[in-house]
Amino acid sequence: VLSLILILLLALTACGTQEKEETASPEEKKTEEGTSAAKKEKTNTRELTAEDEQFSKLIVEKNYDEVVKETVSLKTESQKDFYYIASAFIKNNENQTKTYDPADLTAMKTDYQVIVNYINRVKFVPDEIKAEVEGLKSSAAEKVAEADKQLTK
């Protein structure tokens, strides 16, 4: 009797799960492309604040450590964005002085992927530093792709 109850319970659970999957709405089946496109639309829609201007100036002056020091609390969207931007530039500077073993490109790929990941987290980039940030991102992405290509040979 107990085994019969367990079998029935298992069958009902399986049917319920299958039905739930079949009736999932299209909204629940969003693709990564759709969400990243929506994310890009939100980028650069914020009004420039005095805090943004202050941090932009520090980025232009390449005073990344000061930006990190002032934004490490990550209390506001502005602080988060500039923390990630400054961290990406700091990581890039570290990578420039590092010597990578040509036989093991995984470390290089990982280090440059960190930069891309930092910049991907940024929701707002002021026009004043946009070209510099985009240049850093594309440069880091190229290094990742180059390392990937070498690793897959």
mmCIF file of C-alpha atoms in Angstrom:
data_model
loop_
_atom_site.group_PDB
_atom_site.id
_atom_site.type_symbol
_atom_site.label_atom_id
_atom_site.label_comp_id
_atom_site.label_asym_id
_atom_site.label_seq_id
_atom_site.Cartn_x
_atom_site.Cartn_y
_atom_site.Cartn_z
ATOM 1 C CA VAL A 1 0.000 0.000 0.000
ATOM 2 C CA LEU A 2 2.834 2.392 0.869
ATOM 3 C CA SER A 3 4.639 1.660 -2.386
ATOM 4 C CA LEU A 4 1.421 2.308 -4.325
ATOM 5 C CA ILE A 5 1.056 5.719 -2.661
ATOM 6 C CA LEU A 6 4.665 6.594 -3.437
ATOM 7 C CA ILE A 7 4.250 5.629 -7.102
ATOM 8 C CA LEU A 8 1.066 7.715 -7.396
ATOM 9 C CA LEU A 9 2.747 10.666 -5.693
ATOM 10 C CA LEU A 10 5.735 10.426 -8.028
ATOM 11 C CA ALA A 11 3.490 10.216 -11.110
ATOM 12 C CA LEU A 12 1.410 13.225 -10.045
ATOM 13 C CA THR A 13 4.507 15.276 -9.289
ATOM 14 C CA ALA A 14 6.012 14.460 -12.676
ATOM 15 C CA CYS A 15 2.802 15.399 -14.505
ATOM 16 C CA GLY A 16 2.508 18.675 -12.593
ATOM 17 C CA THR A 17 6.087 19.662 -13.379
ATOM 18 C CA GLN A 18 5.707 18.848 -17.077
ATOM 19 C CA GLU A 19 2.497 20.872 -17.318
ATOM 20 C CA LYS A 20 4.136 23.845 -15.612
ATOM 21 C CA GLU A 21 7.014 23.800 -18.108
ATOM 22 C CA GLU A 22 4.648 23.612 -21.072
ATOM 23 C CA THR A 23 2.566 26.563 -19.895
ATOM 24 C CA ALA A 24 5.496 28.843 -19.106
ATOM 25 C CA SER A 25 4.806 32.265 -20.562
ATOM 26 C CA PRO A 26 7.062 33.797 -23.212
ATOM 27 C CA GLU A 27 8.140 36.372 -20.631
ATOM 28 C CA GLU A 28 9.581 33.581 -18.502
ATOM 29 C CA LYS A 29 11.545 32.312 -21.503
ATOM 30 C CA LYS A 30 13.463 35.553 -22.118
ATOM 31 C CA THR A 31 16.667 35.108 -24.003
ATOM 32 C CA GLU A 32 19.959 36.498 -22.874
ATOM 33 C CA GLU A 33 19.975 38.704 -25.979
ATOM 34 C CA GLY A 34 16.685 40.293 -25.015
ATOM 35 C CA THR A 35 17.783 41.098 -21.493
ATOM 36 C CA SER A 36 21.143 42.466 -22.590
ATOM 37 C CA ALA A 37 19.425 44.641 -25.200
ATOM 38 C CA ALA A 38 17.123 46.016 -22.530
ATOM 39 C CA LYS A 39 20.132 46.598 -20.301
ATOM 40 C CA LYS A 40 21.890 48.588 -23.040
ATOM 41 C CA GLU A 41 18.805 50.785 -23.422
ATOM 42 C CA LYS A 42 19.055 51.738 -19.754
ATOM 43 C CA THR A 43 22.724 52.679 -20.101
ATOM 44 C CA ASN A 44 23.433 56.404 -20.110
ATOM 45 C CA THR A 45 19.901 57.475 -19.193
ATOM 46 C CA ARG A 46 20.778 59.034 -15.833
ATOM 47 C CA GLU A 47 21.198 62.772 -15.317
ATOM 48 C CA LEU A 48 24.795 63.830 -14.663
ATOM 49 C CA THR A 49 25.232 64.728 -10.990
ATOM 50 C CA ALA A 50 27.928 66.706 -9.189
ATOM 51 C CA GLU A 51 29.210 63.393 -7.839
ATOM 52 C CA ASP A 52 29.421 62.014 -11.403
ATOM 53 C CA GLU A 53 31.360 65.080 -12.520
ATOM 54 C CA GLN A 54 33.770 64.774 -9.581
ATOM 55 C CA PHE A 55 34.460 61.101 -10.284
ATOM 56 C CA SER A 56 34.733 61.721 -14.044
ATOM 57 C CA LYS A 57 37.366 64.354 -13.392
ATOM 58 C CA LEU A 58 39.346 61.925 -11.237
ATOM 59 C CA ILE A 59 39.114 59.258 -13.974
ATOM 60 C CA VAL A 60 40.343 61.754 -16.597
ATOM 61 C CA GLU A 61 43.247 62.605 -14.260
ATOM 62 C CA LYS A 62 43.904 58.840 -13.942
ATOM 63 C CA ASN A 63 43.460 59.066 -10.180
ATOM 64 C CA TYR A 64 41.772 55.675 -9.999
ATOM 65 C CA ASP A 65 42.796 54.837 -6.429
ATOM 66 C CA GLU A 66 41.061 57.982 -5.156
ATOM 67 C CA VAL A 67 37.873 57.046 -7.025
ATOM 68 C CA VAL A 68 37.913 53.560 -5.489
ATOM 69 C CA LYS A 69 38.555 55.012 -2.036
ATOM 70 C CA GLU A 70 35.585 57.390 -2.346
ATOM 71 C CA THR A 71 33.186 54.868 -3.912
ATOM 72 C CA VAL A 72 33.986 51.660 -2.048
ATOM 73 C CA SER A 73 30.788 51.912 0.020
ATOM 74 C CA LEU A 74 28.753 51.406 -3.198
ATOM 75 C CA LYS A 75 25.820 53.307 -1.656
ATOM 76 C CA THR A 76 24.588 55.009 -4.826
ATOM 77 C CA GLU A 77 24.348 53.973 -8.472
ATOM 78 C CA SER A 78 26.950 56.616 -9.270
ATOM 79 C CA GLN A 79 29.366 55.178 -6.712
ATOM 80 C CA LYS A 80 28.851 51.667 -8.071
ATOM 81 C CA ASP A 81 29.448 52.745 -11.655
ATOM 82 C CA PHE A 82 32.604 54.691 -10.897
ATOM 83 C CA TYR A 83 33.911 52.000 -8.571
ATOM 84 C CA TYR A 84 33.674 49.479 -11.417
ATOM 85 C CA ILE A 85 35.154 51.893 -13.957
ATOM 86 C CA ALA A 86 38.114 52.768 -11.716
ATOM 87 C CA SER A 87 38.630 49.115 -10.782
ATOM 88 C CA ALA A 88 38.754 48.198 -14.479
ATOM 89 C CA PHE A 89 41.444 50.807 -15.133
ATOM 90 C CA ILE A 90 43.436 49.693 -12.074
ATOM 91 C CA LYS A 91 43.251 46.065 -13.221
ATOM 92 C CA ASN A 92 44.357 47.115 -16.706
ATOM 93 C CA ASN A 93 47.370 48.933 -15.259
ATOM 94 C CA GLU A 94 48.260 45.813 -13.257
ATOM 95 C CA ASN A 95 47.921 43.648 -16.366
ATOM 96 C CA GLN A 96 50.198 45.964 -18.360
ATOM 97 C CA THR A 97 53.038 45.442 -15.875
ATOM 98 C CA LYS A 98 52.493 41.697 -15.536
ATOM 99 C CA THR A 99 54.513 39.129 -17.456
ATOM 100 C CA TYR A 100 52.447 36.215 -18.706
ATOM 101 C CA ASP A 101 53.773 32.755 -19.492
ATOM 102 C CA PRO A 102 53.143 32.161 -23.218
ATOM 103 C CA ALA A 103 52.574 28.473 -22.465
ATOM 104 C CA ASP A 104 49.731 29.298 -20.049
ATOM 105 C CA LEU A 105 47.432 32.000 -21.392
ATOM 106 C CA THR A 106 44.615 31.173 -18.975
ATOM 107 C CA ALA A 107 45.907 33.709 -16.445
ATOM 108 C CA MET A 108 46.007 36.457 -19.074
ATOM 109 C CA LYS A 109 42.523 35.572 -20.304
ATOM 110 C CA THR A 110 41.175 35.649 -16.746
ATOM 111 C CA ASP A 111 42.830 38.982 -15.924
ATOM 112 C CA TYR A 112 41.437 40.702 -19.001
ATOM 113 C CA GLN A 113 38.017 39.092 -18.533
ATOM 114 C CA VAL A 114 37.882 40.789 -15.110
ATOM 115 C CA ILE A 115 38.138 44.156 -16.878
ATOM 116 C CA VAL A 116 35.334 43.277 -19.284
ATOM 117 C CA ASN A 117 33.183 42.072 -16.380
ATOM 118 C CA TYR A 118 33.746 45.288 -14.406
ATOM 119 C CA ILE A 119 32.743 47.435 -17.364
ATOM 120 C CA ASN A 120 29.714 45.244 -18.124
ATOM 121 C CA ARG A 121 28.412 46.033 -14.628
ATOM 122 C CA VAL A 122 28.442 49.776 -15.311
ATOM 123 C CA LYS A 123 25.016 51.247 -16.009
ATOM 124 C CA PHE A 124 26.034 54.844 -16.746
ATOM 125 C CA VAL A 125 29.177 56.247 -18.351
ATOM 126 C CA PRO A 126 29.418 60.033 -18.675
ATOM 127 C CA ASP A 127 30.206 61.258 -22.190
ATOM 128 C CA GLU A 128 33.430 62.813 -20.887
ATOM 129 C CA ILE A 129 34.989 59.379 -20.300
ATOM 130 C CA LYS A 130 32.837 57.196 -22.565
ATOM 131 C CA ALA A 131 35.432 56.822 -25.342
ATOM 132 C CA GLU A 132 38.150 55.881 -22.862
ATOM 133 C CA VAL A 133 35.944 53.307 -21.113
ATOM 134 C CA GLU A 134 34.736 51.781 -24.384
ATOM 135 C CA GLY A 135 38.314 51.669 -25.666
ATOM 136 C CA LEU A 136 39.435 49.826 -22.530
ATOM 137 C CA LYS A 137 36.556 47.364 -22.835
ATOM 138 C CA SER A 138 37.206 46.583 -26.500
ATOM 139 C CA SER A 139 40.945 46.267 -25.895
ATOM 140 C CA ALA A 140 40.372 43.858 -22.997
ATOM 141 C CA ALA A 141 37.793 41.890 -25.007
ATOM 142 C CA GLU A 142 40.308 41.550 -27.848
ATOM 143 C CA LYS A 143 42.925 40.202 -25.422
ATOM 144 C CA VAL A 144 40.392 37.685 -24.080
ATOM 145 C CA ALA A 145 39.487 36.593 -27.616
ATOM 146 C CA GLU A 146 43.169 36.350 -28.566
ATOM 147 C CA ALA A 147 43.936 34.197 -25.508
ATOM 148 C CA ASP A 148 40.865 32.078 -26.208
ATOM 149 C CA LYS A 149 42.001 31.524 -29.771
ATOM 150 C CA GLN A 150 45.470 30.443 -28.605
ATOM 151 C CA LEU A 151 44.005 28.172 -25.933
ATOM 152 C CA THR A 152 41.706 26.364 -28.379
ATOM 153 C CA LYS A 153 44.514 25.525 -30.834
#
